[in-house]
C-alpha positions as protocol buffer text, in pm:
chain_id: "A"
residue {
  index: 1
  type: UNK
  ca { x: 8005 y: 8834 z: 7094 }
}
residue {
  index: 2
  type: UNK
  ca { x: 8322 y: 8933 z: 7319 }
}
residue {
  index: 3
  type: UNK
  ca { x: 8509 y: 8605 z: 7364 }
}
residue {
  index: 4
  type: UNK
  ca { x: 8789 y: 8560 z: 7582 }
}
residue {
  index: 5
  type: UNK
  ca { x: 8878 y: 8941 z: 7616 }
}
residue {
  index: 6
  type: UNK
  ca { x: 9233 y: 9068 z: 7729 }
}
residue {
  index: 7
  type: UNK
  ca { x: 9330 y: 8871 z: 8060 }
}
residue {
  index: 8
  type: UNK
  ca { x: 9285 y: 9030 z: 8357 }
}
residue {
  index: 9
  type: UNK
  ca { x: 9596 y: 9289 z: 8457 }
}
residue {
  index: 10
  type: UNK
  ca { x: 9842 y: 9221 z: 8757 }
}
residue {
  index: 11
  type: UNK
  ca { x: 9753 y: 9468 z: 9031 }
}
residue {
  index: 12
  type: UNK
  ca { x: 9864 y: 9538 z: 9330 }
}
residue {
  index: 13
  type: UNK
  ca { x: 9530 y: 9489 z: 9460 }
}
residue {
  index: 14
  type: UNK
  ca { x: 9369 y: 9241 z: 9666 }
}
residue {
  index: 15
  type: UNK
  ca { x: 9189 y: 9042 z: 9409 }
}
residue {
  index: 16
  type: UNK
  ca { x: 8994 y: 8815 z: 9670 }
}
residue {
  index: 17
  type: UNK
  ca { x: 8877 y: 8925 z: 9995 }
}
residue {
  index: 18
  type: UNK
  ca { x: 8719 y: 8759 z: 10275 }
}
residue {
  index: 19
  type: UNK
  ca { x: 8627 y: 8940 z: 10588 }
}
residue {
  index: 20
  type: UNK
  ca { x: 8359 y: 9045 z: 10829 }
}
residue {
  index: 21
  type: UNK
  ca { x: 8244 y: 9391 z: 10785 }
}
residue {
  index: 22
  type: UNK
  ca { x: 8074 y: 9640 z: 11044 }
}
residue {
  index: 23
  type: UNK
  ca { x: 7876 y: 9950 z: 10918 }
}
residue {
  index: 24
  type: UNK
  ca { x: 7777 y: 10303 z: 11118 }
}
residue {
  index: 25
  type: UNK
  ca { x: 7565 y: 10617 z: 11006 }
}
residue {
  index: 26
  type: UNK
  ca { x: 7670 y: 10949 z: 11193 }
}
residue {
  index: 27
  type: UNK
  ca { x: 7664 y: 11331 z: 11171 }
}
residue {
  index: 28
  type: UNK
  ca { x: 7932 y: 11519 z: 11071 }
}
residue {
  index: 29
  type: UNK
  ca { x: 7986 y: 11627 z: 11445 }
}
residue {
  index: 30
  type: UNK
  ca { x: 8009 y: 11277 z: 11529 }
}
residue {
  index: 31
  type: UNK
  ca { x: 8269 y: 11182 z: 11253 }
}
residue {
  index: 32
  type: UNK
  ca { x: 8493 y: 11474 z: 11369 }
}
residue {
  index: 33
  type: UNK
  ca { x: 8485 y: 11387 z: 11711 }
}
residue {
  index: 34
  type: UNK
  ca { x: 8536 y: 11014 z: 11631 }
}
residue {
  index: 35
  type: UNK
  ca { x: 8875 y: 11172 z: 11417 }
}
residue {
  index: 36
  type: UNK
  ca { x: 8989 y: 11321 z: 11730 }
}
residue {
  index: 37
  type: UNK
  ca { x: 8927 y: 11061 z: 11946 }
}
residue {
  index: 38
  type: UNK
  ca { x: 9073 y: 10787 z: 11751 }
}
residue {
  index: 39
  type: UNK
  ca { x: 9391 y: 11003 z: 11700 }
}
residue {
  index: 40
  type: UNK
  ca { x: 9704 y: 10872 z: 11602 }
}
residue {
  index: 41
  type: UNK
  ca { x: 9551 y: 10516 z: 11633 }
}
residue {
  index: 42
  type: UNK
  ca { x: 9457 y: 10567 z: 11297 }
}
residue {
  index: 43
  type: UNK
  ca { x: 9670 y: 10714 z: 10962 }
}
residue {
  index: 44
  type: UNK
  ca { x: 9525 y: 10789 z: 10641 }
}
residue {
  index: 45
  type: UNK
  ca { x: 9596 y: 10481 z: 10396 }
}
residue {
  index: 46
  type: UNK
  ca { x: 9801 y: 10454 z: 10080 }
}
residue {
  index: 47
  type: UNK
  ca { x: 9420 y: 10532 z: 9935 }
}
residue {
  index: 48
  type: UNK
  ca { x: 9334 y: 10820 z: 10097 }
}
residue {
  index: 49
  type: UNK
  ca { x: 9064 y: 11012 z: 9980 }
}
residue {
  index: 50
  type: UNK
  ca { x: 8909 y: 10957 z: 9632 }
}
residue {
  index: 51
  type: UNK
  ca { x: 8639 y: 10921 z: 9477 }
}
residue {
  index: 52
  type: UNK
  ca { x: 8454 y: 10570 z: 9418 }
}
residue {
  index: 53
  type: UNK
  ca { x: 8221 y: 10518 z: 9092 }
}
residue {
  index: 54
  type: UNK
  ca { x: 8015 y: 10154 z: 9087 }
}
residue {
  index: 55
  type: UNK
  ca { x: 7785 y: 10035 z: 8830 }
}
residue {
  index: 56
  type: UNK
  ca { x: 7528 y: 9783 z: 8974 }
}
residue {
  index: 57
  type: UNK
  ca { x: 7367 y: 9541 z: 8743 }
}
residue {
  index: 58
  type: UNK
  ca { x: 7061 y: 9371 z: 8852 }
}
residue {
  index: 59
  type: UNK
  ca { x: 6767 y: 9165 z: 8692 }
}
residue {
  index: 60
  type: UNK
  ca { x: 6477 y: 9354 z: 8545 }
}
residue {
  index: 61
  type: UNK
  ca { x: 6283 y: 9296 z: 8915 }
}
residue {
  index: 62
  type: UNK
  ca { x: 6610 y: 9369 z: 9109 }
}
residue {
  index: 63
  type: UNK
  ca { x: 6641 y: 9025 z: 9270 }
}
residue {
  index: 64
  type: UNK
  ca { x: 6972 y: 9133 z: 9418 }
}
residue {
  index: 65
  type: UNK
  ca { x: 6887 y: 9466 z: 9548 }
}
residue {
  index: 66
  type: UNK
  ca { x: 6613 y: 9309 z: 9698 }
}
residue {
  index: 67
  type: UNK
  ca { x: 6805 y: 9035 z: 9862 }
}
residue {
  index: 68
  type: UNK
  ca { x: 7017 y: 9321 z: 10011 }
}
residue {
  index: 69
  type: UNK
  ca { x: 6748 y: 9436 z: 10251 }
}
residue {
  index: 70
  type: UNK
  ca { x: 6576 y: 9062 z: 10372 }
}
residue {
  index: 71
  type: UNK
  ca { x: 6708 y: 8827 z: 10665 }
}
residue {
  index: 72
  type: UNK
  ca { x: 6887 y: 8614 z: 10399 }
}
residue {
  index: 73
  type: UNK
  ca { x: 7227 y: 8428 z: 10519 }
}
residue {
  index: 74
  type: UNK
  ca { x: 7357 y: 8405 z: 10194 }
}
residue {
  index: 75
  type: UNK
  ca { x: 7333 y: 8734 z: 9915 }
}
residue {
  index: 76
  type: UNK
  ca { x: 7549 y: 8843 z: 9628 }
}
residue {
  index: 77
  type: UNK
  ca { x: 7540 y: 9145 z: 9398 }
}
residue {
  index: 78
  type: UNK
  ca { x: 7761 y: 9233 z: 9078 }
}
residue {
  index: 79
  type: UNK
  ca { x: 7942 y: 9581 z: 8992 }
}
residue {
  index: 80
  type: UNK
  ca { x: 8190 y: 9723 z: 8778 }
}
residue {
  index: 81
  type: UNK
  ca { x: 8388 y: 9958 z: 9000 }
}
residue {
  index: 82
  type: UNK
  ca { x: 8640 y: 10267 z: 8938 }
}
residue {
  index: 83
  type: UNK
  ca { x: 8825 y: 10511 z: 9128 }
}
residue {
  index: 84
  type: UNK
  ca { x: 8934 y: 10851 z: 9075 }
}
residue {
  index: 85
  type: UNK
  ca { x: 8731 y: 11123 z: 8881 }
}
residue {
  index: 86
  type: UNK
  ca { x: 8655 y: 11163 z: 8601 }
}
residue {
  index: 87
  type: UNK
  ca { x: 8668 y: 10810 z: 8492 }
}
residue {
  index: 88
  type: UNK
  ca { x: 8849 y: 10718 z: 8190 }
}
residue {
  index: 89
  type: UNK
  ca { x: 8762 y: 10530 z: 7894 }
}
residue {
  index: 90
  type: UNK
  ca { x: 9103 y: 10314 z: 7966 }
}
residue {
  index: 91
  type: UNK
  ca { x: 9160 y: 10312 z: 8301 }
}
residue {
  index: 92
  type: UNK
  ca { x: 9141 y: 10029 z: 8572 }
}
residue {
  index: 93
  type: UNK
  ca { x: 8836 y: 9912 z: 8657 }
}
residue {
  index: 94
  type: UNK
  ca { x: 8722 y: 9611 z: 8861 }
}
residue {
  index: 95
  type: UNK
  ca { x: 8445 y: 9331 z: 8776 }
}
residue {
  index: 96
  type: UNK
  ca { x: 8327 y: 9233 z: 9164 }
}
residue {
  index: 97
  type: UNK
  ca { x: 8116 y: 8963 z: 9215 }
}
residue {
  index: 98
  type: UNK
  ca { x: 8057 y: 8994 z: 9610 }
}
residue {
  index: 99
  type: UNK
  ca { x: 7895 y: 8738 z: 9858 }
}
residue {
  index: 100
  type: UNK
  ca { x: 7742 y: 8788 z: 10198 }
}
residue {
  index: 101
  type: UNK
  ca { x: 7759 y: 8410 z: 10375 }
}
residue {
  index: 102
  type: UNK
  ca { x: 7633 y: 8410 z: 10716 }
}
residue {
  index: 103
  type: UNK
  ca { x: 7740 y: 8767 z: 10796 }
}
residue {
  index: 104
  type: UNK
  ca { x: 8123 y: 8708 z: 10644 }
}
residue {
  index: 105
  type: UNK
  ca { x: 8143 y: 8901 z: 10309 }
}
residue {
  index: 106
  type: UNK
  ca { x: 8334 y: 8749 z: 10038 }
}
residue {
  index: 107
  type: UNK
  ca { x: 8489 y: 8949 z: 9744 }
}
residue {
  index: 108
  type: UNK
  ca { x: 8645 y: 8824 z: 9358 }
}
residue {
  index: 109
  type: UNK
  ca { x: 8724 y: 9053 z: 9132 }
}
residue {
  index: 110
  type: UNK
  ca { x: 8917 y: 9105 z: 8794 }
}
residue {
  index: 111
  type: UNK
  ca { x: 9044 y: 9425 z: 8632 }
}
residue {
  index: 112
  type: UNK
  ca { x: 9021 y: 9521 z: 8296 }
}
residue {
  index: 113
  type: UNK
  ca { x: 9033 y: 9875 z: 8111 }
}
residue {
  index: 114
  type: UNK
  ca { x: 8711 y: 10010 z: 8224 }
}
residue {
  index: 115
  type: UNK
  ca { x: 8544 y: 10021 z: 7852 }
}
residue {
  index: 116
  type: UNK
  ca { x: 8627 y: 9660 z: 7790 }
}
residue {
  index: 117
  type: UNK
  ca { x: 8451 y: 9560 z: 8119 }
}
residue {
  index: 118
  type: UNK
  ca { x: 8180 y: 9766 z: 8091 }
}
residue {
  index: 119
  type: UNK
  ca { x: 8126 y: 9617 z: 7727 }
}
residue {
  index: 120
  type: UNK
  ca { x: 8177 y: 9272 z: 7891 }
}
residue {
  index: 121
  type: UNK
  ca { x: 7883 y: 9351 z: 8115 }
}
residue {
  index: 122
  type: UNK
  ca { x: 7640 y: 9469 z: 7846 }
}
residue {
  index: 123
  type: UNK
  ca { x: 7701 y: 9191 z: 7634 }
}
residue {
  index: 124
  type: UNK
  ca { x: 7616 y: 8929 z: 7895 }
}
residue {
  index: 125
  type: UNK
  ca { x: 7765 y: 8647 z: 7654 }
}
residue {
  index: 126
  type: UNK
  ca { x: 8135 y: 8713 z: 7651 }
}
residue {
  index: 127
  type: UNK
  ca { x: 8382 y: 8584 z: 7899 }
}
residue {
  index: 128
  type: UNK
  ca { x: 8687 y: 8650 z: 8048 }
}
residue {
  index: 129
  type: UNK
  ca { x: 8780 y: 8330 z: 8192 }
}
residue {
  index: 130
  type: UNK
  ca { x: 9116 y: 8128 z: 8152 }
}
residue {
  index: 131
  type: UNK
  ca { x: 9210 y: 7798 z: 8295 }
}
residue {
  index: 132
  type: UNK
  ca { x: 9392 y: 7970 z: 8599 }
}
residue {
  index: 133
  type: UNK
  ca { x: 9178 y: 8206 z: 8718 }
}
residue {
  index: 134
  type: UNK
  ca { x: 8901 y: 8139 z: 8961 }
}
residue {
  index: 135
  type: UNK
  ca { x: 8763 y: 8478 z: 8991 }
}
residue {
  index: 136
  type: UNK
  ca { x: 8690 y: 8514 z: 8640 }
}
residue {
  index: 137
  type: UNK
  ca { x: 8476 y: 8193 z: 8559 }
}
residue {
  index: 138
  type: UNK
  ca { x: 8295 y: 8304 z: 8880 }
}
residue {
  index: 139
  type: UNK
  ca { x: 8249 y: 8612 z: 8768 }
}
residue {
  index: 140
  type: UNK
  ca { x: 8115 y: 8453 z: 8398 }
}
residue {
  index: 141
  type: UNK
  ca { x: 7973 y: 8203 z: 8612 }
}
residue {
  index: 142
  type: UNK
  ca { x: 7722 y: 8496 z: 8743 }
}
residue {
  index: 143
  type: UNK
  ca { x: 7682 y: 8673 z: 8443 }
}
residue {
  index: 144
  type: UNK
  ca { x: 7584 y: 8403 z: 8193 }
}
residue {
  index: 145
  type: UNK
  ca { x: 7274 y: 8242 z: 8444 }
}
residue {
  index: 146
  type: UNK
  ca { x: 7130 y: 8567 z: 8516 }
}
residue {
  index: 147
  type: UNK
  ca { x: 6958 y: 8873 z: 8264 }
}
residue {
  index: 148
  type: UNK
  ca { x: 7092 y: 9149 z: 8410 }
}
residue {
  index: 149
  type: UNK
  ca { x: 6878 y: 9425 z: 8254 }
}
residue {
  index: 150
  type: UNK
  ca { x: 6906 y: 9698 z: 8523 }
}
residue {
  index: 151
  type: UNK
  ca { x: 7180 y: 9918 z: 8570 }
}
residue {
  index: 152
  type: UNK
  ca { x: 7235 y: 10207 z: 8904 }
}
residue {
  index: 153
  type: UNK
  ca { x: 7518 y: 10436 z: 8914 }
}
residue {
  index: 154
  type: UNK
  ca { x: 7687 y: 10457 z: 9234 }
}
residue {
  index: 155
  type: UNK
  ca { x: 7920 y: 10768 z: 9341 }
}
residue {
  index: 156
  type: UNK
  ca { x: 8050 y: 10861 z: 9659 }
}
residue {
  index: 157
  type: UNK
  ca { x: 8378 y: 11039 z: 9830 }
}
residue {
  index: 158
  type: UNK
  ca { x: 8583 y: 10771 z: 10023 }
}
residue {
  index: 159
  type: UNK
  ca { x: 8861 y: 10831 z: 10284 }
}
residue {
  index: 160
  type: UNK
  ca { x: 9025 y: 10508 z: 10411 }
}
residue {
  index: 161
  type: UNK
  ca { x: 9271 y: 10502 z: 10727 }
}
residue {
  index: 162
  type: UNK
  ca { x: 9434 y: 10188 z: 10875 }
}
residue {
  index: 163
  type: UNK
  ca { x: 9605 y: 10105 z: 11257 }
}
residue {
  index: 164
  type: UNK
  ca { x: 9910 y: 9952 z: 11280 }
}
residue {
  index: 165
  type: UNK
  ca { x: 9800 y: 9605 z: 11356 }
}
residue {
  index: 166
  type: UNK
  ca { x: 9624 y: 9615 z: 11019 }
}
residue {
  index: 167
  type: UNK
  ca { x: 9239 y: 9714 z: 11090 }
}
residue {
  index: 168
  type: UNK
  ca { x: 9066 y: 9898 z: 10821 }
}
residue {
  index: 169
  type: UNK
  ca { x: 8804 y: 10169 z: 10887 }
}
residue {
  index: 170
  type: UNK
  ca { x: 8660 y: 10393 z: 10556 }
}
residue {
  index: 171
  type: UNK
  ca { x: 8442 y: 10688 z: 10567 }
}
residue {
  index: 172
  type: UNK
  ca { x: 8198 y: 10750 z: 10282 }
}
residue {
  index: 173
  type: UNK
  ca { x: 8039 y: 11118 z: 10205 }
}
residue {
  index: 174
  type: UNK
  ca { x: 7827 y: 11237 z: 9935 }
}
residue {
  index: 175
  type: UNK
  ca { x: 7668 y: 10935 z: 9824 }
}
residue {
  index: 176
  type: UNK
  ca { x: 7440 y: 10995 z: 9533 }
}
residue {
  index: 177
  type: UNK
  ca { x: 7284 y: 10765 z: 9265 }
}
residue {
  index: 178
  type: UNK
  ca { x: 7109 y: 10765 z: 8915 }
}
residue {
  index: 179
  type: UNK
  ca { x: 6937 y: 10541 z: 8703 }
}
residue {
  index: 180
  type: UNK
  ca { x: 6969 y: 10730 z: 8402 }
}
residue {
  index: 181
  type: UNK
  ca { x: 7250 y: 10807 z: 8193 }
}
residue {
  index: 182
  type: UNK
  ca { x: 7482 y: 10516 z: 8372 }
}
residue {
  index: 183
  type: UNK
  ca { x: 7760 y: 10540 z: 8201 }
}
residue {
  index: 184
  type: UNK
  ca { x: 8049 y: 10627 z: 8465 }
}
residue {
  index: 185
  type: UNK
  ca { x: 8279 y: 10829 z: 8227 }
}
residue {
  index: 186
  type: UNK
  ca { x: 7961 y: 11088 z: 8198 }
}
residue {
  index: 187
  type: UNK
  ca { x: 8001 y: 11294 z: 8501 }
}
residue {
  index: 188
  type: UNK
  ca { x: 7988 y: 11178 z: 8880 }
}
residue {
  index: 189
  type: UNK
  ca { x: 7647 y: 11362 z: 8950 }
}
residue {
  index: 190
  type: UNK
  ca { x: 7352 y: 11206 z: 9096 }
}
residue {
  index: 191
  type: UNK
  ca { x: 7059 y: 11207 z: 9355 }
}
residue {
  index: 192
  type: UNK
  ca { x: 7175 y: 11200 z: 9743 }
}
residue {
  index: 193
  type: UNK
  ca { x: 7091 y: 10916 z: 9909 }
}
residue {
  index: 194
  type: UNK
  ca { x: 7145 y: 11100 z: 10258 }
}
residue {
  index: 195
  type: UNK
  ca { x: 7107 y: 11414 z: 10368 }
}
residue {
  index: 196
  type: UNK
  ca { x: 7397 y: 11610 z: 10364 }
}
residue {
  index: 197
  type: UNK
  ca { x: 7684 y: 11608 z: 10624 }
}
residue {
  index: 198
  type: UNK
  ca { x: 7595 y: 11213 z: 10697 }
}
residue {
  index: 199
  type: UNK
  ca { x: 7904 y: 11003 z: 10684 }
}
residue {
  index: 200
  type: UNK
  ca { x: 7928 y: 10597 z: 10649 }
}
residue {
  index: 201
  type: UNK
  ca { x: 8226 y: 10426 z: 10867 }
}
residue {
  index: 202
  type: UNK
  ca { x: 8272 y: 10073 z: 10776 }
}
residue {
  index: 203
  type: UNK
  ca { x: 8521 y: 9870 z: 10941 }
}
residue {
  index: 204
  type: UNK
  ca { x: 8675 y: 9635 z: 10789 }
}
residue {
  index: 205
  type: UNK
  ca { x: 8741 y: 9303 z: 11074 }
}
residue {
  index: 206
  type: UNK
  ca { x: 8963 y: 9013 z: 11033 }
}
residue {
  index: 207
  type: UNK
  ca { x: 8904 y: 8960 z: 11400 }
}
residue {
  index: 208
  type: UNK
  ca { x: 8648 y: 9135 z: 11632 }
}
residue {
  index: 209
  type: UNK
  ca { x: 8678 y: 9527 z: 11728 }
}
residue {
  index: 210
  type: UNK
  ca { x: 8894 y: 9624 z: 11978 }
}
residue {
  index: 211
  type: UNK
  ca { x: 8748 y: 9661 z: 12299 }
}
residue {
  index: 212
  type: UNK
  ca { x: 8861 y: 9997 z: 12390 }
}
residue {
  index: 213
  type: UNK
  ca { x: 8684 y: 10107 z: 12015 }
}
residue {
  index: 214
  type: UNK
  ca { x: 8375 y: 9948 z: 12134 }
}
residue {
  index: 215
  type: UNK
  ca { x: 8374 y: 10138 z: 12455 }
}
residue {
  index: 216
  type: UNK
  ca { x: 8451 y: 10484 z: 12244 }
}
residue {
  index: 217
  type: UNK
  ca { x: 8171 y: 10393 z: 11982 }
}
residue {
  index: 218
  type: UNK
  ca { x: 7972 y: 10325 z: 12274 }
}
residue {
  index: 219
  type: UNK
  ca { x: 8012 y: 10674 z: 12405 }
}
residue {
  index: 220
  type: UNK
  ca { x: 7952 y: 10823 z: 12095 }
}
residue {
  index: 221
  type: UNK
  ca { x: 7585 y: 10610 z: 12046 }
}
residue {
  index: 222
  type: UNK
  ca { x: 7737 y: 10464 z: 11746 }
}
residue {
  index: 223
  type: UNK
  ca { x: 7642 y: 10122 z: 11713 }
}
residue {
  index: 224
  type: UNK
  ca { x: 7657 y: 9891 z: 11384 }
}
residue {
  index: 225
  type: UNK
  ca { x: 7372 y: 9838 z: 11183 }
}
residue {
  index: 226
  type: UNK
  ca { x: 7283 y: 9679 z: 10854 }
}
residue {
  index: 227
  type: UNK
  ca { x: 7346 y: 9926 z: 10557 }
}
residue {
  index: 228
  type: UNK
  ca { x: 7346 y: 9815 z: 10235 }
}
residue {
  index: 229
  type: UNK
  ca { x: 7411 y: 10192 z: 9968 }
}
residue {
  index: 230
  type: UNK
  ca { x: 7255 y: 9969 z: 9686 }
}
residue {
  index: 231
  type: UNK
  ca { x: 6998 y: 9864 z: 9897 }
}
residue {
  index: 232
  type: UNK
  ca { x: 6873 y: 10105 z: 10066 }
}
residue {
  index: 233
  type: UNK
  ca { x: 6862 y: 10312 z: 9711 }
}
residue {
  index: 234
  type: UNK
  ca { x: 6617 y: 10040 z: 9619 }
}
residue {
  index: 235
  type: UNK
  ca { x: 6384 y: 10059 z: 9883 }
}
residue {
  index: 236
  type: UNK
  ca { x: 6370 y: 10468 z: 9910 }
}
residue {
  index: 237
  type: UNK
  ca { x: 6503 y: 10583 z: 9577 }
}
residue {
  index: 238
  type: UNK
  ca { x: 6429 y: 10374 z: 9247 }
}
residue {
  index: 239
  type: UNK
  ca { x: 6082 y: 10194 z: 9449 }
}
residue {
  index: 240
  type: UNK
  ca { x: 6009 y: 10464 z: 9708 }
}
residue {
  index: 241
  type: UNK
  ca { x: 6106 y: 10793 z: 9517 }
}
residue {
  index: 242
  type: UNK
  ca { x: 6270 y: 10958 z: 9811 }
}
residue {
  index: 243
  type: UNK
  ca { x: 6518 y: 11260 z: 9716 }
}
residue {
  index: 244
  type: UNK
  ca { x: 6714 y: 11169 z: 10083 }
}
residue {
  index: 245
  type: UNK
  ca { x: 6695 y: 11000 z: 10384 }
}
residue {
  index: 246
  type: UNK
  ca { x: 6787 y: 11227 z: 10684 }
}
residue {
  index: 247
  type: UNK
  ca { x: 6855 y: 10910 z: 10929 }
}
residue {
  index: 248
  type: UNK
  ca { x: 6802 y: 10530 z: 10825 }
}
């Protein structure tokens, strides 16, 4: 049993997150004129570009990939996320818990050295609580009333830029998955989910898009839509046994 294991690290990082959150699919051509367009509106972030790894555990129906992809107001899904690659046995790595309510997306999170979360994960019965720390008896909360059997591997290229005023827009390429072999410290391979050259922009809104951006998106036939990467791997990879999809 792994009780009470080290106490979550101080980061720099956002720990809790609450936000809404507005998702586009384009073409390469798109993306680069969007770039140019956008201009010096936008800078690349103290992120930049790097490369994302998530582990998504589910129960042995996938309840919560499932609830990605329905009407419901209110969905949450649990991952063990790290950046950079490869991904090291002792690096930072973040326990998520996150919550759709009523189209705002909430976020907890704790970080640990990624081999002590992931072992937190498979062992379903330890904790990481303390008195203090809301996020973490959340996130126990979650993982001692569910049997999270399933496991998907998530990779994908990320580049994040950010406007003065604070708005938040990330571009993902390359996303792939697997099923097998989950482990993220084996290699950052896996089966597209898109065909290649599509991009994901997600914008990240603590108020509502600019109206100027909504005029350029406009012009562009870019317009938001539900995409959910764990989802939508769900429906077309692990249950429909699609290599790709070449527009969603």
């Amino acid at each position: 049993m792994l009780a009470n294991l080290a106490a979550p690290q101080k980061s720099a990082v956002p720990m809790v997150f609450e936000r809404h959150e507005q998702k586009y699919v384009m073409d390469q051509s798109t993306y680069q004129q969007l770039l140019k367009k956008l201009g010096n509106q936008i800078r690349m972030d103290q992120y930049g570009k790097q490369t994302i790894s998530s582990l998504y555990y589910d129960t042995e129906d996938y309840m919560f990939a499932r609830r990605q992809l329905d009407n419901s107001k209110y969905r949450e899904k649990l991952r063990l996320r790290a950046y950079g690659d490869p991904v090291d046995h002792h690096q930072p790595a973040f326990v998520e818990l996150k919550k759709k309510v009523n189209g705002v997306t909430y976020k907890r999170r704790v970080t640990l050295p990624y081999n002590q979360a992931h072992r937190y994960l498979a062992s379903r019965s330890g904790s990481i609580s303390r008195n203090d720390d809301m996020n973490a008896r959340e996130i126990d909360r979650f993982t001692h009333s569910h049997t999270l059997t399933r496991q998907t591997a998530v990779i994908y290229e990320r580049t994040a830029y950010s406007t003065a005023d604070g708005l938040r827009l990330t571009f993902d390429e390359n996303i792939r998955w697997r099923s097998r072999n989950v482990n993220l410290i084996n290699h950052n391979q896996g089966i597209p989910l898109l065909a290649s050259g599509m991009v994901v922009m997600e914008i990240k809104l603590p108020r509502a898009l600019p109206f100027e951006w909504s005029q350029l998106f406009a012009s562009l036939r870019l317009y938001p839509q539900p995409f959910s990467k764990y989802g939508l791997i769900y429906k077309y990879g692990i249950q429909g046994g699609q290599q790709c999809l070449s527009v969603i």
